[in-house]
Coordinates of C-alpha atoms in Angstrom, one line a residue:
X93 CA 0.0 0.0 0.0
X94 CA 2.9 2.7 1.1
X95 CA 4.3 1.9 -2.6
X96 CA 1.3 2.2 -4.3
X97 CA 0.8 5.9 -2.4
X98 CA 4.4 6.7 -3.1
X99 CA 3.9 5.7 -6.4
X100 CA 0.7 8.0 -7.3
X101 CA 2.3 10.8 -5.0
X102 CA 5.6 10.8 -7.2
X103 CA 3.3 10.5 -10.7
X104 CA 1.3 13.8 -9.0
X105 CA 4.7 15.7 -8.3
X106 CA 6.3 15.0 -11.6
X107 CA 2.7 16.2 -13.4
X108 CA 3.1 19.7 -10.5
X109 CA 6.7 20.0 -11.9
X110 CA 5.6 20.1 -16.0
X111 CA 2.8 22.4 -15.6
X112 CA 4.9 24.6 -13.5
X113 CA 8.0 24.3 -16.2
X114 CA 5.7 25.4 -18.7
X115 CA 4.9 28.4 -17.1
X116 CA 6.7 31.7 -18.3
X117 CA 7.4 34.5 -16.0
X118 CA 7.3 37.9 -17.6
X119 CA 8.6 41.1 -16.2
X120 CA 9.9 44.3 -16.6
X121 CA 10.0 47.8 -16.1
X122 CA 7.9 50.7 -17.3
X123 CA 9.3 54.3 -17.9
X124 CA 8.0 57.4 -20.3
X125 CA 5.8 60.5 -20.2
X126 CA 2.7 58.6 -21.1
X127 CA 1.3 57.2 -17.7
X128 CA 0.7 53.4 -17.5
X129 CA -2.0 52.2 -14.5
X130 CA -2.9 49.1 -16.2
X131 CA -1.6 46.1 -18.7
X132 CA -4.4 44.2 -20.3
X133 CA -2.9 41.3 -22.0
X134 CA -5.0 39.3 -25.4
X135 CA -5.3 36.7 -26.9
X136 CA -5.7 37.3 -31.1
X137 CA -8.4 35.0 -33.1
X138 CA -8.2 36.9 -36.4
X139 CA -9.7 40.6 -35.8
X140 CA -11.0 39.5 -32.5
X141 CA -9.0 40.0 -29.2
X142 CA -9.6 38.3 -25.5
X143 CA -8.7 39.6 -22.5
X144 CA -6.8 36.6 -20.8
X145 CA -5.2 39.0 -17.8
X146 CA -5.0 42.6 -16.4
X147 CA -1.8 43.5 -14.9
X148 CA -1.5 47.0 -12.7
X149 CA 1.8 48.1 -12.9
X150 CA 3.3 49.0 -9.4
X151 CA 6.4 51.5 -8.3
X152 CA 7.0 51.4 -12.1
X153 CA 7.7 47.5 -12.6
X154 CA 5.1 44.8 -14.1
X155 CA 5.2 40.9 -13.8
X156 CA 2.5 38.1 -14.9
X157 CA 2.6 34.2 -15.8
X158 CA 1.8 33.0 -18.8
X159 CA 1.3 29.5 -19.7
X160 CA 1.1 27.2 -22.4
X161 CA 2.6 27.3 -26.0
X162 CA 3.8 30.5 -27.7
X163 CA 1.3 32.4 -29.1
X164 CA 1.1 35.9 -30.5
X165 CA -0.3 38.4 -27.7
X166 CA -1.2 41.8 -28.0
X167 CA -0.9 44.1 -25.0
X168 CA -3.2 47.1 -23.9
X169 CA -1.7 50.0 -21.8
X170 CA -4.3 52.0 -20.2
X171 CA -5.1 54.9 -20.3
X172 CA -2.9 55.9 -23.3
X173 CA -4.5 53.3 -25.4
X174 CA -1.3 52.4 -26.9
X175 CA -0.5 48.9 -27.8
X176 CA 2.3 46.3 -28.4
X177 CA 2.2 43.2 -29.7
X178 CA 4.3 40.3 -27.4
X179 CA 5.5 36.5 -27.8
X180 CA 7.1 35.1 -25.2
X181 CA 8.6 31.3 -25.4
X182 CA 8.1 29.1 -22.4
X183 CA 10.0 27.5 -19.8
X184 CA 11.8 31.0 -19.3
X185 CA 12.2 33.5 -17.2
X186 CA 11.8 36.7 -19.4
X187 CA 12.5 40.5 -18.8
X188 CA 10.7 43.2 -21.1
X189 CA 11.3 46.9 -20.4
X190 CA 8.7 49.5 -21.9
X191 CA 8.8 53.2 -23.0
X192 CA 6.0 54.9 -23.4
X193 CA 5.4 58.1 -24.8
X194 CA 3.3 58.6 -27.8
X195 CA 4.2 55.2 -28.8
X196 CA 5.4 51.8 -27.3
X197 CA 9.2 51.0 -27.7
X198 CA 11.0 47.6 -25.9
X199 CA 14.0 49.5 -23.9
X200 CA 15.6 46.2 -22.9
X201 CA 14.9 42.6 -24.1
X202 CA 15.9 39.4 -21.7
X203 CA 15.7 35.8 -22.0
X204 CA 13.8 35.8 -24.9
X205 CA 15.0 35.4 -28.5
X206 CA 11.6 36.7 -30.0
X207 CA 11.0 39.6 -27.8
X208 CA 14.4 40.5 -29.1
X209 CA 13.3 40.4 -32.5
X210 CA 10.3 42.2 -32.3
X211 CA 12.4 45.0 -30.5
X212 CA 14.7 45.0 -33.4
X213 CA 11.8 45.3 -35.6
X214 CA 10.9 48.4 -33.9
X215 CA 14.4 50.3 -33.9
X216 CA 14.7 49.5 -37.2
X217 CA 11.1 51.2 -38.1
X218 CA 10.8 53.7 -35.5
X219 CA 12.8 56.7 -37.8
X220 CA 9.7 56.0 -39.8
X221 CA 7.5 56.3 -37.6
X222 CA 8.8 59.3 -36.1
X223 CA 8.6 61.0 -39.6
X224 CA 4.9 59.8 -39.7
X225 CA 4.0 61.4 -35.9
X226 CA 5.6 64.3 -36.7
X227 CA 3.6 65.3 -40.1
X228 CA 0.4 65.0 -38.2
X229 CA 1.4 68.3 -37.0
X230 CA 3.4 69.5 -39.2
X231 CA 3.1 73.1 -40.9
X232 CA 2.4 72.5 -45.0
X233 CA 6.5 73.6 -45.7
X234 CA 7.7 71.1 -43.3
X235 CA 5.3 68.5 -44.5
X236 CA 7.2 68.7 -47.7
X237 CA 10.3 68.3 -46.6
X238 CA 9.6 65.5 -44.6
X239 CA 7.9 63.5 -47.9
X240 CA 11.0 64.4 -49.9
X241 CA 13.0 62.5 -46.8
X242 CA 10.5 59.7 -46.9
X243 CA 11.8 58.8 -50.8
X244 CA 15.1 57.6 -49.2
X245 CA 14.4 56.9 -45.8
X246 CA 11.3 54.3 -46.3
X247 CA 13.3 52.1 -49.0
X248 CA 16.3 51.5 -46.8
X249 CA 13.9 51.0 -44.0
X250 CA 12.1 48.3 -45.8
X251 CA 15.5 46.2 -47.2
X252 CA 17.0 46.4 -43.5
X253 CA 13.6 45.1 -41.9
X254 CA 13.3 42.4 -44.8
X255 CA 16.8 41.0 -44.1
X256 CA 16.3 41.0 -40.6
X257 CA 12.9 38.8 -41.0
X258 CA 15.0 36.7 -43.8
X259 CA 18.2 36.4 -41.3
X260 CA 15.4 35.5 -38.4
X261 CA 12.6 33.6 -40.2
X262 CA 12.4 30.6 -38.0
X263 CA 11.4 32.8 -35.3
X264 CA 7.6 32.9 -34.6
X265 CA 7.2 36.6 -34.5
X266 CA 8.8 36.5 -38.0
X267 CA 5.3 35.3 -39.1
X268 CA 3.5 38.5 -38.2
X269 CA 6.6 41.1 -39.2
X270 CA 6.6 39.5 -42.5
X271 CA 2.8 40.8 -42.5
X272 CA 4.8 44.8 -42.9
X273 CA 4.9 44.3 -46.1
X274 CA 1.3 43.5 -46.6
X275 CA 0.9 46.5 -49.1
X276 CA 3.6 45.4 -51.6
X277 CA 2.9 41.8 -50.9
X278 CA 3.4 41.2 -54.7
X279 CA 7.2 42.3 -54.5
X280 CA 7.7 40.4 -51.2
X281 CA 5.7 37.5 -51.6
X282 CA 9.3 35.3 -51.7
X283 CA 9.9 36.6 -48.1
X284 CA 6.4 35.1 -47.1
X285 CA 7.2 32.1 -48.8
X286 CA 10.5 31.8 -46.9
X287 CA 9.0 32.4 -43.6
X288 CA 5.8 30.0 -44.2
X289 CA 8.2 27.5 -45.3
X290 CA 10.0 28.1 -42.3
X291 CA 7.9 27.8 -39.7
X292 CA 4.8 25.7 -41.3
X293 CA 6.1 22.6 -40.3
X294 CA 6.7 23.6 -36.3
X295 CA 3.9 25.6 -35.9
X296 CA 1.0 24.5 -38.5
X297 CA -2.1 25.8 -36.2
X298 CA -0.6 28.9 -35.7
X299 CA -3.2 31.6 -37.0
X300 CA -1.0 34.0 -38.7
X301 CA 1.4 31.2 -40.3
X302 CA -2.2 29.8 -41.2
X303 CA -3.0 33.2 -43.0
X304 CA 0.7 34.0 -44.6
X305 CA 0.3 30.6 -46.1
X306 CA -3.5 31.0 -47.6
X307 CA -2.2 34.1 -48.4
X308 CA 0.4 32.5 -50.4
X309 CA -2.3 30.2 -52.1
X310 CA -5.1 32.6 -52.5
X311 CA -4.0 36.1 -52.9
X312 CA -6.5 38.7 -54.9
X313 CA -4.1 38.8 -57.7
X314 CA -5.0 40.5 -61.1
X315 CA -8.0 39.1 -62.9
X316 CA -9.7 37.4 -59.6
X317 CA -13.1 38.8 -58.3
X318 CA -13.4 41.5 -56.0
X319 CA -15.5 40.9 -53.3
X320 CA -18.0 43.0 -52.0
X321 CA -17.9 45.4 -49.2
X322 CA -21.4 46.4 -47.4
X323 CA -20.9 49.2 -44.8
X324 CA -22.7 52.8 -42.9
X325 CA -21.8 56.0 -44.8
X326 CA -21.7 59.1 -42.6
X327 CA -25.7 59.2 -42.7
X328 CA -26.0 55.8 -42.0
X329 CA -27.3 54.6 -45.4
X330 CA -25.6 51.4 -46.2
X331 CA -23.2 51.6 -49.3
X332 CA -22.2 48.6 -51.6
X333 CA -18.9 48.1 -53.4
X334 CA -20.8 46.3 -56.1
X335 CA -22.9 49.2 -56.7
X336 CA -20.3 50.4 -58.5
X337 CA -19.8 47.9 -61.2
X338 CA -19.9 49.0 -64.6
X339 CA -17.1 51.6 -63.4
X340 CA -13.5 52.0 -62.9
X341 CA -13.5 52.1 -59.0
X342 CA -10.3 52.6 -56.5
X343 CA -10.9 50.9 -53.4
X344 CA -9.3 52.9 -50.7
X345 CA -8.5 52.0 -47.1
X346 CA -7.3 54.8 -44.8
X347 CA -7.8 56.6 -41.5
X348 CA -7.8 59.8 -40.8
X349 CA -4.6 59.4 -38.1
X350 CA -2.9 57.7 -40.8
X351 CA 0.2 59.6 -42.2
X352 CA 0.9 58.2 -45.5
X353 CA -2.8 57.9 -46.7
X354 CA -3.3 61.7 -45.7
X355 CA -0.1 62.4 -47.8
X356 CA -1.8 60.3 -51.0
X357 CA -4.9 61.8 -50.2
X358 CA -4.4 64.8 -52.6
X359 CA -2.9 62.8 -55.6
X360 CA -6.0 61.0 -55.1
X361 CA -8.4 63.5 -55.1
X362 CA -6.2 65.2 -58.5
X363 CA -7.1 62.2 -60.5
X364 CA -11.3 62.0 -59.1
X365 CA -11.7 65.4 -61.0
X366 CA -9.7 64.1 -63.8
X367 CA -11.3 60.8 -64.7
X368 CA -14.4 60.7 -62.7
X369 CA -16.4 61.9 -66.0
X370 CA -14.9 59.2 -67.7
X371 CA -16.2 56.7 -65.3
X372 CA -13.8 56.6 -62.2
X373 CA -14.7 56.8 -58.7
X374 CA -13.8 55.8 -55.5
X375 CA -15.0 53.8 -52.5
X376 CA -13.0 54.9 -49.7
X377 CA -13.4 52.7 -46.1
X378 CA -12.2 54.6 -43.2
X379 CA -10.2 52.3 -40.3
X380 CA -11.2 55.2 -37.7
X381 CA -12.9 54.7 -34.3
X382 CA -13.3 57.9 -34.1
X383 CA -16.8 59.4 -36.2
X384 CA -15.4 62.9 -35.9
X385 CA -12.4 63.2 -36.4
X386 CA -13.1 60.8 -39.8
X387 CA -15.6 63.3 -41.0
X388 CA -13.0 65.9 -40.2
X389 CA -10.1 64.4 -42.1
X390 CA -13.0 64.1 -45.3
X391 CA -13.4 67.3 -45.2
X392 CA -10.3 68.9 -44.8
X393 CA -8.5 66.7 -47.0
X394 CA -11.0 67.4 -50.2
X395 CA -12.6 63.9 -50.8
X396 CA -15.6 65.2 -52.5
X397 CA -16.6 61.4 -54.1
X398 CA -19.9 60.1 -52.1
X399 CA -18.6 56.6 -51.5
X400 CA -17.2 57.1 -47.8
X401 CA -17.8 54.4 -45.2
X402 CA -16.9 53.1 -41.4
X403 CA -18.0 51.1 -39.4
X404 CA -15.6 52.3 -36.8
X405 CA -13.9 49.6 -35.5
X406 CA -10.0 50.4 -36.5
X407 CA -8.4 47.3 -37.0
X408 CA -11.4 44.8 -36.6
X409 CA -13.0 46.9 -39.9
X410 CA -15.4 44.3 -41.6
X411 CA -14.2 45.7 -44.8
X412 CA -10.6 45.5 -44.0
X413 CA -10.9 42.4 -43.3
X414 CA -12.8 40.8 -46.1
X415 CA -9.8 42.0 -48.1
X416 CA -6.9 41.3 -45.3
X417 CA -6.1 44.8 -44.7
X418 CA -3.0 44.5 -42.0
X419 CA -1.7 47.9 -42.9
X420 CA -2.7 51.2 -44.5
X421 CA -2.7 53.1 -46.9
X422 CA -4.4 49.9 -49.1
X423 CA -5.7 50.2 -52.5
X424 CA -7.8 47.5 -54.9
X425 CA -8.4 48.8 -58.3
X426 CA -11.3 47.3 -59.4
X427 CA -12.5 47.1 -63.3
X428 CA -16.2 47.5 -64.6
X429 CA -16.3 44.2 -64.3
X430 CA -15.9 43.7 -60.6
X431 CA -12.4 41.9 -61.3
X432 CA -8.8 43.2 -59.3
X433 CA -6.6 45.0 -61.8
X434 CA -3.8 45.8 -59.2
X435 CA -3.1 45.9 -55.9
X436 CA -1.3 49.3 -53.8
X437 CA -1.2 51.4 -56.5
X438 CA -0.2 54.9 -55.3
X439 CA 1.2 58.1 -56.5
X440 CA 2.7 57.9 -60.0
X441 CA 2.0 54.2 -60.2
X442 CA -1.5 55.0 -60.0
X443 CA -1.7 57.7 -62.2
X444 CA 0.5 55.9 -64.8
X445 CA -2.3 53.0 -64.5
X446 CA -5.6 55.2 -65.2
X447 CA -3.9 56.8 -67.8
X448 CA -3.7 53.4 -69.5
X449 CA -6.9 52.4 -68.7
X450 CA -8.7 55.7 -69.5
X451 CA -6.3 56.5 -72.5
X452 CA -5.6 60.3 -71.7

């Protein structure tokens, strides 16, 4: 009998000691202007995020357990709002450091070869991002002169963040940095075949190396149908995509806090007065949560075409995500047949395109 008890006791501690191995401890420090009273840290299913646990910062320091396998996490600081995404492996004991001020950078990365990663990722892009803060509230002279910097500045940005993905593509996170270049997936689409083949094998339920794979397989490349897009325009009358058809139609997602789709915006507005008699228009989906400061940004920024919707829900847009919008500013252009002619088209490229297509 005292073996049989020994025997289920040891089975019981060796079962305590693997759950407890395959807990990760997380913690860190918290500095910046922005004030941080509380962590709430989510799960991702697609668009959809749940809260798995709130942490409250105290004396300036964070720590939480996490359990399970690696999965990409997205965390909430409150009451900024600001965000940063998180991947921690387990069995490890791993040290993130925050800095908060009107964004989220990773000070100091420990014990954690993805965290590191990611924190790479965000040196590496933050010049850019910078640039993109700054022209928000920028006077129109300086606005210029930051867009002239942007022509050299975003090109070496994008090479050094595509070799560090290539040079760290068996890496989880890799998955969802490859995801960057979601608006010139066509010209990148090797570097989301090298990371899916990477890391499809090791981690085939993963949701995003599930999507950079269908991505891969089913990509709305020239020639397939564009699907439709039912959504509230300012007055609440709901507009269809497809009402379009028989028209040349650019679909456009922006926001108004976005940088780069603000710069585009008057390029885009140029070529509306120039082909819209010819039959161009535009159906422009706004990733805002906020309803005024949308309107405001329509407004000021001249987009006369009727087609504006929102459904106000940033990221988790149904529209954005019919079409996998991961980053903006996105463009379909859509023939008068309702099939994709090309995808991203911007500035010169889009110009260069309509005149093609429109002959003039």
């Amino acid at each position: 009998m005292k073996k049989i008890i020994a025997a289920v006791l040891f089975v019981a501690l060796v079962a305590a000691n693997v759950a407890m191995a395959q807990k990760t401890r997380v913690s860190g420090k918290i500095a910046g202007k922005a004030q941080c009273t509380e962590m709430v840290i989510n799960t991702i299913d697609g668009n959809k995020l749940t809260p798995i646990k709130t942490v409250v910062p105290k004396d300036g320091k964070y720590s939480f357990d996490i359990e399970g396998m690696p999965e990409l996490l997205l965390i909430q600081f409150a009451p900024s709002g600001l965000t940063s995404y998180a991947l921690y492996e387990p069995k490890a004991d791993i040290v993130v450091d925050y800095t908060i001020d009107q964004s989220v950078m990773i000070s100091n990365v420990k014990a954690s070869g993805e965290m590191q990663l990611y924190k790479q990722f965000l040196d590496l892009n933050e010049p850019v991002e910078a640039m993109n803060r700054e022209y928000q509230t920028a006077t129109e002279q300086r606005r210029r002169e930051i867009s002239s910097t942007f022509e050299t500045v975003v090109p070496q940005t994008f090479d050094n963040i595509s070799k560090l993905i290539s040079s760290n593509k068996s890496k989880l996170f890799s998955a969802l940095l490859v995801t960057f270049f979601e608006n010139q997936f066509e010209s990148y689409a090797p570097l989301y075949a090298e990371v899916r083949d990477a890391l499809i094998g090791k981690y085939p339920n993963d949701p995003t190396v599930k999507y950079i794979d269908q991505k891969l397989r089913s990509v709305l490349l020239p020639g397939t149908e564009a699907p439709d897009i039912a959504m509230k325009s300012p007055n609440g009358k709901t507009l269809k995509l497809s009402n379009l058809r028989g028209k040349v139609v650019l679909l456009d997602f922006w926001a108004s806090w976005c940088g780069p789709c603000r710069r585009e915006n008057p390029n885009v507005v140029k070529l509306y007065q120039k082909y819209k008699a010819m039959g161009f228009d535009i159906f422009s989906v706004s990733l805002d949560r906020d309803r005024k400061a949308w309107l405001q940004a329509i407004e000021k920024d001249g987009l006369v075409w009727p087609n504006h919707v929102s459904d106000l829900q940033g990221w988790t847009s149904s529209g954005g995500a019919t079409y996998g919008v991961t980053s903006i500013p996105a463009t379909v252009l859509i023939d008068k047949d309702g099939k994709v002619i090309a995808r991203n088209l911007r500035g010169a490229e889009l110009e260069d395109k309509l005149k093609e297509i429109f002959g003039k």
